[in-house]
Coordinates of C-alpha atoms and ligand atoms in Angstrom, one line a residue:
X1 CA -18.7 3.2 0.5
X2 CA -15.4 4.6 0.3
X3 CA -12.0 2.3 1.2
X4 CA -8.4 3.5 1.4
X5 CA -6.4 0.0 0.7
X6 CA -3.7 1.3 1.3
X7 CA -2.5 3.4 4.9
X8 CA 0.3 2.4 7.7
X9 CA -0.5 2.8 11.1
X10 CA 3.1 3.8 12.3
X11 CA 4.7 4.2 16.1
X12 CA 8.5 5.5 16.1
X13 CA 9.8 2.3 18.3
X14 CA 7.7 -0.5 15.6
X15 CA 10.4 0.9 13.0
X16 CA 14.9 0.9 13.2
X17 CA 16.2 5.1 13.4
X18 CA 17.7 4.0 10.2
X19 CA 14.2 3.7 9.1
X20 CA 13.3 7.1 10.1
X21 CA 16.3 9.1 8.7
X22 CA 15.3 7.8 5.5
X23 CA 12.0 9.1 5.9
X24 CA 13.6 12.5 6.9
X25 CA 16.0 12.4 3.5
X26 CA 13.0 11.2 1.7
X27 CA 10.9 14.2 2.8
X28 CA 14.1 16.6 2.2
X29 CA 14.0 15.8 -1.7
X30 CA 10.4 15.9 -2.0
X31 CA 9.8 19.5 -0.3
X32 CA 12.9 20.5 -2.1
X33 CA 11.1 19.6 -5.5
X34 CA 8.2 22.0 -4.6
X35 CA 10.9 24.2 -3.7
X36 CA 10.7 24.1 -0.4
X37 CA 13.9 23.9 1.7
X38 CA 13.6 22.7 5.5
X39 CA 17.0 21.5 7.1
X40 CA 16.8 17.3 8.3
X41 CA 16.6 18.6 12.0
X42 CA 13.6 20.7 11.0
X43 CA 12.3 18.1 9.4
X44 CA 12.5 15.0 11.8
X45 CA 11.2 17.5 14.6
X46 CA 8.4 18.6 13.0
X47 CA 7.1 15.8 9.6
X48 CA 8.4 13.4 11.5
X49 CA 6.7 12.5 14.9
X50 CA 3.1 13.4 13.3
X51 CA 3.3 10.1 11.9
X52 CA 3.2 8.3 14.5
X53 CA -0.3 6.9 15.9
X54 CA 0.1 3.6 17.5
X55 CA -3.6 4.1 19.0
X56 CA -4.6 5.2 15.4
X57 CA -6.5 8.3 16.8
X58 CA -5.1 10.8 13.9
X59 CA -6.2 8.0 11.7
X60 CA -9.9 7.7 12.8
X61 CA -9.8 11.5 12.6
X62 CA -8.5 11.7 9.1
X63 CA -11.2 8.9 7.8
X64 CA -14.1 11.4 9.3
X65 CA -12.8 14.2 7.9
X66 CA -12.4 12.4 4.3
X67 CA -15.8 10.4 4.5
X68 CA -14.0 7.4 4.5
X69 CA -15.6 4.4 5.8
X70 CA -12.8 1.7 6.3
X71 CA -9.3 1.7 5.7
X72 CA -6.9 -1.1 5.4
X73 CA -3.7 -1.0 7.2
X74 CA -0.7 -2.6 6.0
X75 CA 2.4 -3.2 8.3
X76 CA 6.0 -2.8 7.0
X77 CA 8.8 -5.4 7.4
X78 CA 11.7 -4.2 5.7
X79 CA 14.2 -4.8 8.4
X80 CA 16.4 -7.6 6.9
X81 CA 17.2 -4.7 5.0
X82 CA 17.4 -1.7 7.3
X83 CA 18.6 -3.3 10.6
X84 CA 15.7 -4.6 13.2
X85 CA 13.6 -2.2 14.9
X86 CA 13.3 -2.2 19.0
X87 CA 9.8 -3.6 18.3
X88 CA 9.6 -7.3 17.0
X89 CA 7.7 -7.7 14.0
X90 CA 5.4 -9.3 16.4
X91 CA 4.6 -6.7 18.3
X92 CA 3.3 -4.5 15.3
X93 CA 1.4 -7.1 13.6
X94 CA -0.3 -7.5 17.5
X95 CA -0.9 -4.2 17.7
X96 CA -2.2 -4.0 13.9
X97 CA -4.9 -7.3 15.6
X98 CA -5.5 -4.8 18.7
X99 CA -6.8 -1.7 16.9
X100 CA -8.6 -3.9 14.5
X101 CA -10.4 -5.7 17.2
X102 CA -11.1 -2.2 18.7
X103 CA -12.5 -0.6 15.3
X104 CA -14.1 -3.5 13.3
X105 CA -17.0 -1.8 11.1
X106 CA -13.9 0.6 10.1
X107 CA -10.3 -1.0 10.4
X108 CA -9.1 -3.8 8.2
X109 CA -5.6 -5.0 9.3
X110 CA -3.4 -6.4 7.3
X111 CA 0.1 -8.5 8.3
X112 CA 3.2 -8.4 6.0
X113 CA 6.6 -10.4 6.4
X114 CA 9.4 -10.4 4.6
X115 CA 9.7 -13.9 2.7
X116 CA 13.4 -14.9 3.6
X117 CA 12.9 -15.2 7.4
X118 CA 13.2 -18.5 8.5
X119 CA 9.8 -18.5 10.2
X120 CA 7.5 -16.1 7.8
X121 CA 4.8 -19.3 7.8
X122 CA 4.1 -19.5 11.3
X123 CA 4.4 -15.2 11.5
X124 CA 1.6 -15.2 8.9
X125 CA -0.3 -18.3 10.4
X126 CA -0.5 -16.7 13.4
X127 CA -0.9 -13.2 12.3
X128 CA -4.6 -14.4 10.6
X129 CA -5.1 -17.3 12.4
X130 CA -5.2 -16.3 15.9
X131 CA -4.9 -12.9 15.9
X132 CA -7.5 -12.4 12.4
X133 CA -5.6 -10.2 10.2
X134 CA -7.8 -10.3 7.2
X135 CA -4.8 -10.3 4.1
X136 CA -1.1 -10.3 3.9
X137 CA 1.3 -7.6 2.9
X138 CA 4.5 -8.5 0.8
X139 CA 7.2 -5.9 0.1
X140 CA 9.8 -8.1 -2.3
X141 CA 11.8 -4.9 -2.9
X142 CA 13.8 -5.6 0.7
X143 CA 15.5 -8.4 -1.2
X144 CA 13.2 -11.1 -2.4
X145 CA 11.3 -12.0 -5.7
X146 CA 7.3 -12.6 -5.3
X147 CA 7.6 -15.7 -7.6
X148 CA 10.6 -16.8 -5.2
X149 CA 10.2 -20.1 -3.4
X150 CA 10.3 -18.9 -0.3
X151 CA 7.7 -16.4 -1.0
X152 CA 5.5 -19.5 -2.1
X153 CA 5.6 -21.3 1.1
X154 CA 4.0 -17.9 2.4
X155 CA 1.6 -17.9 -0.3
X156 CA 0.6 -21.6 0.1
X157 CA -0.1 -20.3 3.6
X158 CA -2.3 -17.7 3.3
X159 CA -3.9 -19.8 0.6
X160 CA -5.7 -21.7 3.2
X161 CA -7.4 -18.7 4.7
X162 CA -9.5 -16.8 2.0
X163 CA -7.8 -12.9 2.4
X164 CA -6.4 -11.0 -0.4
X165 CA -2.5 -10.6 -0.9
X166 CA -1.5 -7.1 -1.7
X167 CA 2.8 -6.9 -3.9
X168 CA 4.3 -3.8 -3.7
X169 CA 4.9 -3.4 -7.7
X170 CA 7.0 -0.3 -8.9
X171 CA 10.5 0.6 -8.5
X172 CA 10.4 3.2 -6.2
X173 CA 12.1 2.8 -2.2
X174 CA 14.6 4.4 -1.0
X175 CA 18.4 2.6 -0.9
X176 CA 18.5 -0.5 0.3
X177 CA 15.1 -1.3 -0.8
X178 CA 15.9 -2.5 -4.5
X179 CA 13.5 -1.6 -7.5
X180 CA 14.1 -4.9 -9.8
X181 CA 12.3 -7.0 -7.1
X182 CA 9.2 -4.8 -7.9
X183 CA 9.2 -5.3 -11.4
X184 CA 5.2 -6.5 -12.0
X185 CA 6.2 -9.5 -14.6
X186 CA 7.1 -11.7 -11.4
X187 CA 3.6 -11.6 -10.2
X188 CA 2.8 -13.2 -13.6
X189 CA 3.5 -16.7 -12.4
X190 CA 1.8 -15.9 -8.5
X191 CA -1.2 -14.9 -9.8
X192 CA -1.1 -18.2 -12.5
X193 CA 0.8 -20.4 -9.9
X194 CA -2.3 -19.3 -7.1
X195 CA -5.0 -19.1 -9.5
X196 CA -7.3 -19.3 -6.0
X197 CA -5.7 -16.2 -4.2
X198 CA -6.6 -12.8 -4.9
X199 CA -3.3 -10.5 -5.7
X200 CA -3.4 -6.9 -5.3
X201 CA -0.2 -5.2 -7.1
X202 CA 0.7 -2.3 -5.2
X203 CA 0.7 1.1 -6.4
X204 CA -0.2 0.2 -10.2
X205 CA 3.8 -0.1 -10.4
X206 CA 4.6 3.6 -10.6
X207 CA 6.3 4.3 -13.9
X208 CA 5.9 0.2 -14.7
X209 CA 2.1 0.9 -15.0
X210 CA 1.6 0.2 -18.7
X211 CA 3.6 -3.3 -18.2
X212 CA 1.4 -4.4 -15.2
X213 CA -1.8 -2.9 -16.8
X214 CA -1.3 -5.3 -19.8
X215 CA -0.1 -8.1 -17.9
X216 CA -3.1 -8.0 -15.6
X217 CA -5.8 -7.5 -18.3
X218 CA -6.4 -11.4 -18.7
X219 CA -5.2 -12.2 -15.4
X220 CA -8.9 -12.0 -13.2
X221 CA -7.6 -12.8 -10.0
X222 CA -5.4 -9.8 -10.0
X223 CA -6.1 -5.9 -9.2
X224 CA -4.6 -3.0 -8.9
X225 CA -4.3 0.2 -5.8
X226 CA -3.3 3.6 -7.2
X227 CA -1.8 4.9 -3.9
X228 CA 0.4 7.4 -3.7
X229 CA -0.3 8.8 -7.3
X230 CA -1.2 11.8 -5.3
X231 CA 2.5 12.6 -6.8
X232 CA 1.3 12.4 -10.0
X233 CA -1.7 14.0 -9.5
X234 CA -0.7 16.8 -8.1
X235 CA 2.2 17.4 -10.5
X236 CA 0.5 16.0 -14.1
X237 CA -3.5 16.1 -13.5
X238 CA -3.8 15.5 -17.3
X239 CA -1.2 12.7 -17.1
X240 CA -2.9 11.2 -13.9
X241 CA -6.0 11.0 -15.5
X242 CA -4.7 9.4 -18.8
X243 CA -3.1 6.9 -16.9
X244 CA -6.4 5.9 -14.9
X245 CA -8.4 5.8 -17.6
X246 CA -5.8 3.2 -19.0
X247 CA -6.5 1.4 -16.1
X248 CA -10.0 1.3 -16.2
X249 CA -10.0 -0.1 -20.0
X250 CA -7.6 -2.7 -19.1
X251 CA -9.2 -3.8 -16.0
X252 CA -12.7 -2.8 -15.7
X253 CA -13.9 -0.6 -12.7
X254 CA -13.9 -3.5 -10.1
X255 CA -10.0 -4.3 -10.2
X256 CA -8.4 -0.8 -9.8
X257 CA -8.8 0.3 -5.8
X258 CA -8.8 3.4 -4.1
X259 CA -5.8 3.8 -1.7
X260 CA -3.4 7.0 -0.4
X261 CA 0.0 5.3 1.4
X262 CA -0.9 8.4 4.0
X263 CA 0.2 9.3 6.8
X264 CA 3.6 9.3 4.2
X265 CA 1.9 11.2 1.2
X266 CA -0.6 13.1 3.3
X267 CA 2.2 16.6 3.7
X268 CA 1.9 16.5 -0.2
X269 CA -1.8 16.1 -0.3
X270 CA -4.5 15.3 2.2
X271 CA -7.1 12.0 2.4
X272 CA -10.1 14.5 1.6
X273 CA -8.3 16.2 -1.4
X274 CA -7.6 12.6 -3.0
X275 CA -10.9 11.6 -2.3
X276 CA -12.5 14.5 -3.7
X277 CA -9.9 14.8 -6.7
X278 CA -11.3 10.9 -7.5
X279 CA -15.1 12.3 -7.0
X280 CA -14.4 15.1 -9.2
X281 CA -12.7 13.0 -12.3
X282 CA -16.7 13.2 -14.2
X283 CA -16.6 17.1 -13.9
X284 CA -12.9 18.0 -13.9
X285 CA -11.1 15.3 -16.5
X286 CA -9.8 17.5 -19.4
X287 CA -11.2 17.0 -22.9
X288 CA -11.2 13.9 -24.7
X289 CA -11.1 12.2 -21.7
X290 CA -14.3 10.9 -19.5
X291 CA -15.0 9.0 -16.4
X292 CA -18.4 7.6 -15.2
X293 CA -20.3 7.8 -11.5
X294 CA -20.0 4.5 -11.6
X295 CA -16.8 4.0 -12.5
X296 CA -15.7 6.4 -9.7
X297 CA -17.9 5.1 -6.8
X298 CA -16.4 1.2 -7.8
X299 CA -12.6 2.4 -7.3
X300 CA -13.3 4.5 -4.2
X301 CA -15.0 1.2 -2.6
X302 CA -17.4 -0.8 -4.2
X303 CA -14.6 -3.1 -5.6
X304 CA -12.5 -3.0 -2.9
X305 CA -15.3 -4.0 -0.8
X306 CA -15.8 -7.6 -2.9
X307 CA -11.4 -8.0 -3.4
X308 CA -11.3 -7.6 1.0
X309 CA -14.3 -10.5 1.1
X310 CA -16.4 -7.5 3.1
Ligands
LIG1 ZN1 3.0 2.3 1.7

């Protein structure tokens, strides 16, 4: 069984243009880095509108061609932040409930909110009560702490349904997404303060890894998703497989998921070359350094697989 937590089913009007040219100056940096130089026009006519797949067909195609068996989408509501998209929030989470509904044995949709909005209870109520989104999505880096009160009225909410919350952890996010709000020591009270929910932290906290890694040890109710370490990966293979290993002594194989933030990381590497760099970590990890079947086959799925209540 093989589950990508971690993927964002995207359609140009569900997101502000603001939105999108910081995906374009985003992109600009990153092929620049690999020495690549393509001019923002370039770049917004051609990386740009393959993202979008409101019907989720590139997806489905993408999960074939990688052997994955389910993936979890995960909305974005960042727009306090960025300016409101033509879209309501809404309208994405209904769509997120529509291609679910369409796909069940392979799509697992989550909703997301962003905490301050006046009515983020009854968005989330209604997101997984009547519409069965099956976990909740919480990005505290457009302006709000996870341990804030007004994220814990949304917690108390979700609370009542039994689906996983997944906290973007890790300072990365482009301006005016702010990094402090991902530090992982604020999940320290959510995961003691909701000792019944389960807490994903998102992106084992990019460079904060070694903080959340400790911190979660003891704390059972709480995991971890490695997406877009691709980065890493790809750059640092030794590095990237130090760092997993870390997170498999701290945690154990069944609390350290499986998950690729594509379509956004996918120019840099592809579902099936992640999947098949994590399949190849017995073989390929260099010396003094060793991963088990078992341990692979629990983050590629297994765990996640018991975390999403499958
Ligand atoms: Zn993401």
């Amino acid at each position: 069984m093989i589950i990508d937590v971690h993927y964002h089913l995207l359609a140009e009007e569900w997101y502000p243009q603001e939105w999108w040219n910081t995906v374009v100056k985003m992109y600009a940096h990153g092929l620049k880095n690999y020495g690549l130089e393509m001019s923002p026009e370039e770049i917004r006519s051609s990386l740009v509108p393959p993202l979008w797949d409101p019907e989720g067909e590139a997806l489905l195609r993408d999960m074939d061609a990688a052997g994955v068996d389910k993936t979890v989408i995960v909305p974005i509501d960042y727009w306090l932040a960025f300016g409101e998209p033509g879209a309501s929030l809404d309208q994405q989470l209904k769509a997120y409930s529509d291609f679910q509904r369409k796909h069940p044995d392979r799509i697992i949709a989550f909703a997301t909110v962003d905490a301050r909005r006046p009515d983020a209870v009854k968005i989330v109520e209604r997101a997984i009560k009547e519409w069965g989104l099956k976990g909740l999505n919480l990005y505290p880096q457009a302006g709000f702490y996870a341990n804030d009160p007004r994220t814990y009225r949304v917690l108390e909410k979700v609370s009542e349904f039994n689906v996983p919350v997944r906290i973007h952890t890790g300072q990365q996010g482009p301006p005016p997404l702010r990094g402090k709000y991902g530090d992982p020591i604020h999940l320290d009270d959510v995961v003691q303060d909701f000792p019944n929910l389960s807490i994903i932290a998102g992106h084992m906290a990019f460079a904060w890894h070694e903080q959340l890694l400790y911190l979660a040890g003891l704390k059972y109710n709480m995991s971890t998703e490695f997406s877009a370490w691709q980065v890493v990966a790809k750059a640092n293979y030794w590095k990237f497989c130090q760092v997993m290993r870390q997170a498999l002594d701290h945690l154990g194989k069944d609390r350290v998921l499986f998950g690729t933030d594509n379509p956004f990381v996918a120019p840099l590497m592809s579902t099936k070359e992640f999947v098949d760099l994590i399949k190849g970590l017995p073989q390929n990890a260099p010396d003094g350094i060793s991963f088990t079947e078992e341990e692979v086959n629990a983050m590629l799925g297994d765990s996640a697989a018991e975390i999403l209540v499958l």
